[in-house]
Tab-separated table of N, CA and C in Angstrom:
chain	number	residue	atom	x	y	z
A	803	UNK	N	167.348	124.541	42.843
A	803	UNK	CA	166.952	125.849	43.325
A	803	UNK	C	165.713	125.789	44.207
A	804	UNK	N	165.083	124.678	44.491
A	804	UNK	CA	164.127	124.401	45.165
A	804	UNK	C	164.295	125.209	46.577
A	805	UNK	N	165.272	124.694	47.145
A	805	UNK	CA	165.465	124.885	48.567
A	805	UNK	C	165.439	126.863	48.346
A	806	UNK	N	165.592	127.397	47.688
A	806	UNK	CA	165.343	128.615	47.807
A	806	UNK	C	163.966	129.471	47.762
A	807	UNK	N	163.121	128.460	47.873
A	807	UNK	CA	161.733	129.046	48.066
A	807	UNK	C	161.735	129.498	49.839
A	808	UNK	N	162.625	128.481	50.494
A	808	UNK	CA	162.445	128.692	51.942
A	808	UNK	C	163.085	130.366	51.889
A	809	UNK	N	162.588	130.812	53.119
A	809	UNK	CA	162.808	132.167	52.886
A	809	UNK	C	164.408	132.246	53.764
A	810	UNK	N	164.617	131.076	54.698
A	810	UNK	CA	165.704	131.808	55.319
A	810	UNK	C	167.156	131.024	54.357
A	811	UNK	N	166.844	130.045	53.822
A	811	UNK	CA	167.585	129.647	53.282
A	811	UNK	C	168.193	130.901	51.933
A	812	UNK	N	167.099	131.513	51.288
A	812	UNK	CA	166.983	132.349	50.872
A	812	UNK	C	167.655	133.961	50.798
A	813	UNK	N	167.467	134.022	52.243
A	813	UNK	CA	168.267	135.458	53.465
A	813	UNK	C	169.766	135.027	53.044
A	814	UNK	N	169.894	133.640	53.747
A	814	UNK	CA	171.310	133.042	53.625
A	814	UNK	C	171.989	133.406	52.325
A	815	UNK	N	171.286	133.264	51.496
A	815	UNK	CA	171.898	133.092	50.117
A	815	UNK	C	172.305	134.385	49.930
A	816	UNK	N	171.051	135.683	49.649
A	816	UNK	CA	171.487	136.927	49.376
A	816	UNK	C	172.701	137.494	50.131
A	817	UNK	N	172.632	136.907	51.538
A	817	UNK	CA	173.791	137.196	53.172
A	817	UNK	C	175.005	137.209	52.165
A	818	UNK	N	175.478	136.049	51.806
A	818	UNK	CA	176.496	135.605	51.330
A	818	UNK	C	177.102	136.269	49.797
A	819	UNK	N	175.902	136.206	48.959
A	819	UNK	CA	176.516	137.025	48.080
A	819	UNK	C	176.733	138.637	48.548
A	820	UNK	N	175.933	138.945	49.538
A	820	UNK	CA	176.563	140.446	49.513
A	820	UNK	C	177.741	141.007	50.478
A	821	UNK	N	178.673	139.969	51.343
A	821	UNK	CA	179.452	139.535	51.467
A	821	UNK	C	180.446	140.076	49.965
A	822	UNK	N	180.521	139.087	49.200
A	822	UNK	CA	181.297	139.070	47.631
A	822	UNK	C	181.640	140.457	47.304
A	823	UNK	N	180.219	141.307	47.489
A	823	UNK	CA	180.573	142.881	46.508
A	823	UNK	C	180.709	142.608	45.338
A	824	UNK	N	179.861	141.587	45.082
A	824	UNK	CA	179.604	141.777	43.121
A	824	UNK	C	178.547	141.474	42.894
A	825	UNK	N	178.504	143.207	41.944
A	825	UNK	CA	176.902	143.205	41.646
A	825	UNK	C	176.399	142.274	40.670
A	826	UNK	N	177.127	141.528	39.620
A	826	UNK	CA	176.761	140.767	39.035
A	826	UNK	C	176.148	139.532	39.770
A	827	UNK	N	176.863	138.470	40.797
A	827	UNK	CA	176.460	137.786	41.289
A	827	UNK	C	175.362	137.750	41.861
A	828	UNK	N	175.129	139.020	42.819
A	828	UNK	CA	173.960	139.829	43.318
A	828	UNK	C	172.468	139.671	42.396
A	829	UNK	N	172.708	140.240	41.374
A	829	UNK	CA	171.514	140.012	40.328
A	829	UNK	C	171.257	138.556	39.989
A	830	UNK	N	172.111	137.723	39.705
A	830	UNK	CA	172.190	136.475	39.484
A	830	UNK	C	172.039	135.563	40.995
A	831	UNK	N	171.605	135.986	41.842
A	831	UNK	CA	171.060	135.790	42.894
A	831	UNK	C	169.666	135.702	43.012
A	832	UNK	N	169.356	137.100	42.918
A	832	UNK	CA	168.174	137.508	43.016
A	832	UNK	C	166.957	136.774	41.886
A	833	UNK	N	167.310	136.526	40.856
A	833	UNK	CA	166.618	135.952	40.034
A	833	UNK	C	166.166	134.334	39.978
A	834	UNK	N	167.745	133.890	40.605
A	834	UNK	CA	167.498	132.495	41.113
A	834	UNK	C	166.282	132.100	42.207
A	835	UNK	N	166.338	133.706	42.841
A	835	UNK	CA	165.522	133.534	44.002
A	835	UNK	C	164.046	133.831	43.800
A	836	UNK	N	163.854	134.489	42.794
A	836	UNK	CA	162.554	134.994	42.155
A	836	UNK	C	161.800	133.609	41.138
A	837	UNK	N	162.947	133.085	40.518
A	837	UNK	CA	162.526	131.881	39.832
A	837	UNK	C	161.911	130.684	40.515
A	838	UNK	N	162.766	130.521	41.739
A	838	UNK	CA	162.641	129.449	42.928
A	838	UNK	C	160.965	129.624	43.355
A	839	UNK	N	160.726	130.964	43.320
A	839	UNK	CA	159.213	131.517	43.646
A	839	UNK	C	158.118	131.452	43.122
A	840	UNK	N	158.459	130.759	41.990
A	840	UNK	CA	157.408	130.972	40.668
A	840	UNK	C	157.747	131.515	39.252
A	841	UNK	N	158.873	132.793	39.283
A	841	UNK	CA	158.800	133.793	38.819
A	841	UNK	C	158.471	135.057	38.866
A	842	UNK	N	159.104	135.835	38.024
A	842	UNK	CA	158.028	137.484	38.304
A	842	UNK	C	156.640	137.467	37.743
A	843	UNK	N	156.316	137.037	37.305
A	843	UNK	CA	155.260	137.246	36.958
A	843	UNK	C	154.318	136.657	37.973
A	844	UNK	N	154.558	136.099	38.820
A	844	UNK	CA	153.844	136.105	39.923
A	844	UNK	C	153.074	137.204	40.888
A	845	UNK	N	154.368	137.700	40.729
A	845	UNK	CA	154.369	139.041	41.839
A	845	UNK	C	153.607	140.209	41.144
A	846	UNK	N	153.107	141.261	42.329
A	846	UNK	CA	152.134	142.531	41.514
A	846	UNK	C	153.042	143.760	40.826
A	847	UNK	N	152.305	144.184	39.762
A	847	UNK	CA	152.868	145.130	38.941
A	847	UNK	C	154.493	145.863	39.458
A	848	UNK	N	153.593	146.443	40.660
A	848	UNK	CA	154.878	147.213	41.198
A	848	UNK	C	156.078	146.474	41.888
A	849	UNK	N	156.201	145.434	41.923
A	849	UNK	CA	157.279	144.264	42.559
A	849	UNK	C	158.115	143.851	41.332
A	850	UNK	N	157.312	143.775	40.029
A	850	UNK	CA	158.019	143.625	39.060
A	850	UNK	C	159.067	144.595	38.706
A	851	UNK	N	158.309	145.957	38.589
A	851	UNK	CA	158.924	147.023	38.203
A	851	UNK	C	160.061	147.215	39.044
A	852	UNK	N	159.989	147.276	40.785
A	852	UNK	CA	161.109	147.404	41.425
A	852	UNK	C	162.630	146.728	40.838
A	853	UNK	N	161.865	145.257	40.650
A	853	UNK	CA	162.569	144.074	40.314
A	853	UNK	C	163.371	144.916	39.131
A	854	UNK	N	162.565	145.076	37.751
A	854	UNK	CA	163.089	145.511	36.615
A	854	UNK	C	164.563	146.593	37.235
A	855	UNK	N	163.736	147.359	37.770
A	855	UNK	CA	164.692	148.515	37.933
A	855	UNK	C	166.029	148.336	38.842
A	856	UNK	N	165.972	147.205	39.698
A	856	UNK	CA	166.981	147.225	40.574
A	856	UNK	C	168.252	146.191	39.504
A	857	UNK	N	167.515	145.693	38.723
A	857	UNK	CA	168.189	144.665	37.920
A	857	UNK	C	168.873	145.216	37.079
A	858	UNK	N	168.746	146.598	36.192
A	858	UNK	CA	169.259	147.442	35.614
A	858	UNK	C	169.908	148.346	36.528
A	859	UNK	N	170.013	148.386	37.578
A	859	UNK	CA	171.036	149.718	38.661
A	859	UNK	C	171.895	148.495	38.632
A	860	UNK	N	171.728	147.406	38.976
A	860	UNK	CA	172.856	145.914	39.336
A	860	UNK	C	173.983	146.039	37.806
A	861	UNK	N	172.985	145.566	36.609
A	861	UNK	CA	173.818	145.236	35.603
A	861	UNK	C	174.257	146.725	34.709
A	862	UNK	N	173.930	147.509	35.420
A	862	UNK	CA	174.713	149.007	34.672
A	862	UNK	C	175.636	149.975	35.248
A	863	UNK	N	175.532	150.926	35.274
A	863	UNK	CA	176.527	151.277	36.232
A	863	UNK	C	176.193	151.983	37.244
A	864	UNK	N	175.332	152.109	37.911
A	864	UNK	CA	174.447	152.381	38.726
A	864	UNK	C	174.727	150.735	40.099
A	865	UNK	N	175.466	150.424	39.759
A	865	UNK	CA	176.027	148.977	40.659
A	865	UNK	C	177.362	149.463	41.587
A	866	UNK	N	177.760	150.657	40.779
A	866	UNK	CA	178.675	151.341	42.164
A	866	UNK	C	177.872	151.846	42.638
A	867	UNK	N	176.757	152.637	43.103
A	867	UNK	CA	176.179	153.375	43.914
A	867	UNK	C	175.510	152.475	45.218
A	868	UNK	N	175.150	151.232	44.446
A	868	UNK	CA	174.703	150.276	45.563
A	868	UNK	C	175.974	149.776	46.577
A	869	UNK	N	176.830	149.397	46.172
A	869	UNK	CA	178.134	149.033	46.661
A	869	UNK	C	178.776	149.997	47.233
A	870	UNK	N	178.518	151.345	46.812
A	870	UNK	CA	179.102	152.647	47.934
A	870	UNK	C	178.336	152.589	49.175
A	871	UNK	N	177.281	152.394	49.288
A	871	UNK	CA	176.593	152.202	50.717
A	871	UNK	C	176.847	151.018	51.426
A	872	UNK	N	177.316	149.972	50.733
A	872	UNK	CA	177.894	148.763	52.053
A	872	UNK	C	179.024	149.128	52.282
A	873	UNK	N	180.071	149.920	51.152
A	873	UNK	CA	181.128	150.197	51.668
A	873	UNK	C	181.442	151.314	53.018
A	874	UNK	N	180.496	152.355	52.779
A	874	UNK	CA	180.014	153.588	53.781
A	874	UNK	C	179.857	153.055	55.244
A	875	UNK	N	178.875	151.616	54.764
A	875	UNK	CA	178.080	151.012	56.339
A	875	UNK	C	179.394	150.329	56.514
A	876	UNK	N	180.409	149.679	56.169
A	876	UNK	CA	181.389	149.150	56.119
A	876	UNK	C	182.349	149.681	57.324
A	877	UNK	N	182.638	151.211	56.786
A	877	UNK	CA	183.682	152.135	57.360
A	877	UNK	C	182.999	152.686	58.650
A	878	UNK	N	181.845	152.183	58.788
A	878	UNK	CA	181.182	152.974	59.818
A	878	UNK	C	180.734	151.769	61.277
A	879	UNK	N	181.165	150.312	60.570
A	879	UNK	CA	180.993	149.499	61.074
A	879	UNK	C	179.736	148.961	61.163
A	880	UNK	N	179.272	149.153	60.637
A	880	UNK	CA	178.129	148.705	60.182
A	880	UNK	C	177.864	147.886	58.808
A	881	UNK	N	176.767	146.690	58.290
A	881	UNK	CA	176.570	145.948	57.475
A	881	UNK	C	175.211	146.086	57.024
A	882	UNK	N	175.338	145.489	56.018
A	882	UNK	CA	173.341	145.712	55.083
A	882	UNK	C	173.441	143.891	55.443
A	883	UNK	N	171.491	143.571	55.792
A	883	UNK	CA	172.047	142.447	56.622
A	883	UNK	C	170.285	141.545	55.617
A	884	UNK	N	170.236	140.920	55.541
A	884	UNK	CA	168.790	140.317	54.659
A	884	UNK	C	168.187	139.134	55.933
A	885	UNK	N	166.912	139.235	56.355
A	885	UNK	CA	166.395	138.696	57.051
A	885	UNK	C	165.046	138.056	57.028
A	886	UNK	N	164.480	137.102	57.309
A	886	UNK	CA	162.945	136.921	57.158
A	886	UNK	C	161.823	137.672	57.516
A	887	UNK	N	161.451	138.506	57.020
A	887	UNK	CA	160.139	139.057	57.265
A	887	UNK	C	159.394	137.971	58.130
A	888	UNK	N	158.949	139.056	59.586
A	888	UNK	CA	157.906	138.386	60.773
A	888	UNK	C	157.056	138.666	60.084
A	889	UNK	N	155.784	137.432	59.954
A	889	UNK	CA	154.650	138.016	59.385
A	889	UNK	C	153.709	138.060	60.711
């Protein structure tokens, strides 16, 4: 999981799982990618909390609502797209 500290390698990864349309994988993504980082507990209060909360919309049912908007951007021709932050 090393190579996922790089950030675009990183982009790549999330790219691909959201491609799939499964929110499970999605979460199980994201954590790989948070771990690769250090962990959460790295990150400040409110990064956690996002974290917490998006992790529970992923693994509950609140994981169709995320997936209705790629499907929306989908029909509209449009995609949700993950990229490197220019710093």
């Amino acid at each position: 999981m090393k190579h996922l500290q790089d950030p675009l390698e990183a982009a790549s990864y999330i790219e691909v799982v959201l491609e799939e349309g499964d929110p499970k994988m999605l979460v199980k993504a994201l954590t790989n990618i948070v771990e690769a980082q250090g962990g959460i507990d790295r990150f400040p209060a409110q990064v956690k909390q996002c974290y917490e909360q998006l992790y529970l919309m992923l693994s509950e049912e609140g994981k169709i609502e995320f997936y209705c908007l790629s499907k929306l951007l989908d029909a509209l021709g449009l995609q949700l797209a993950v990229t490197v932050k220019l710093v």
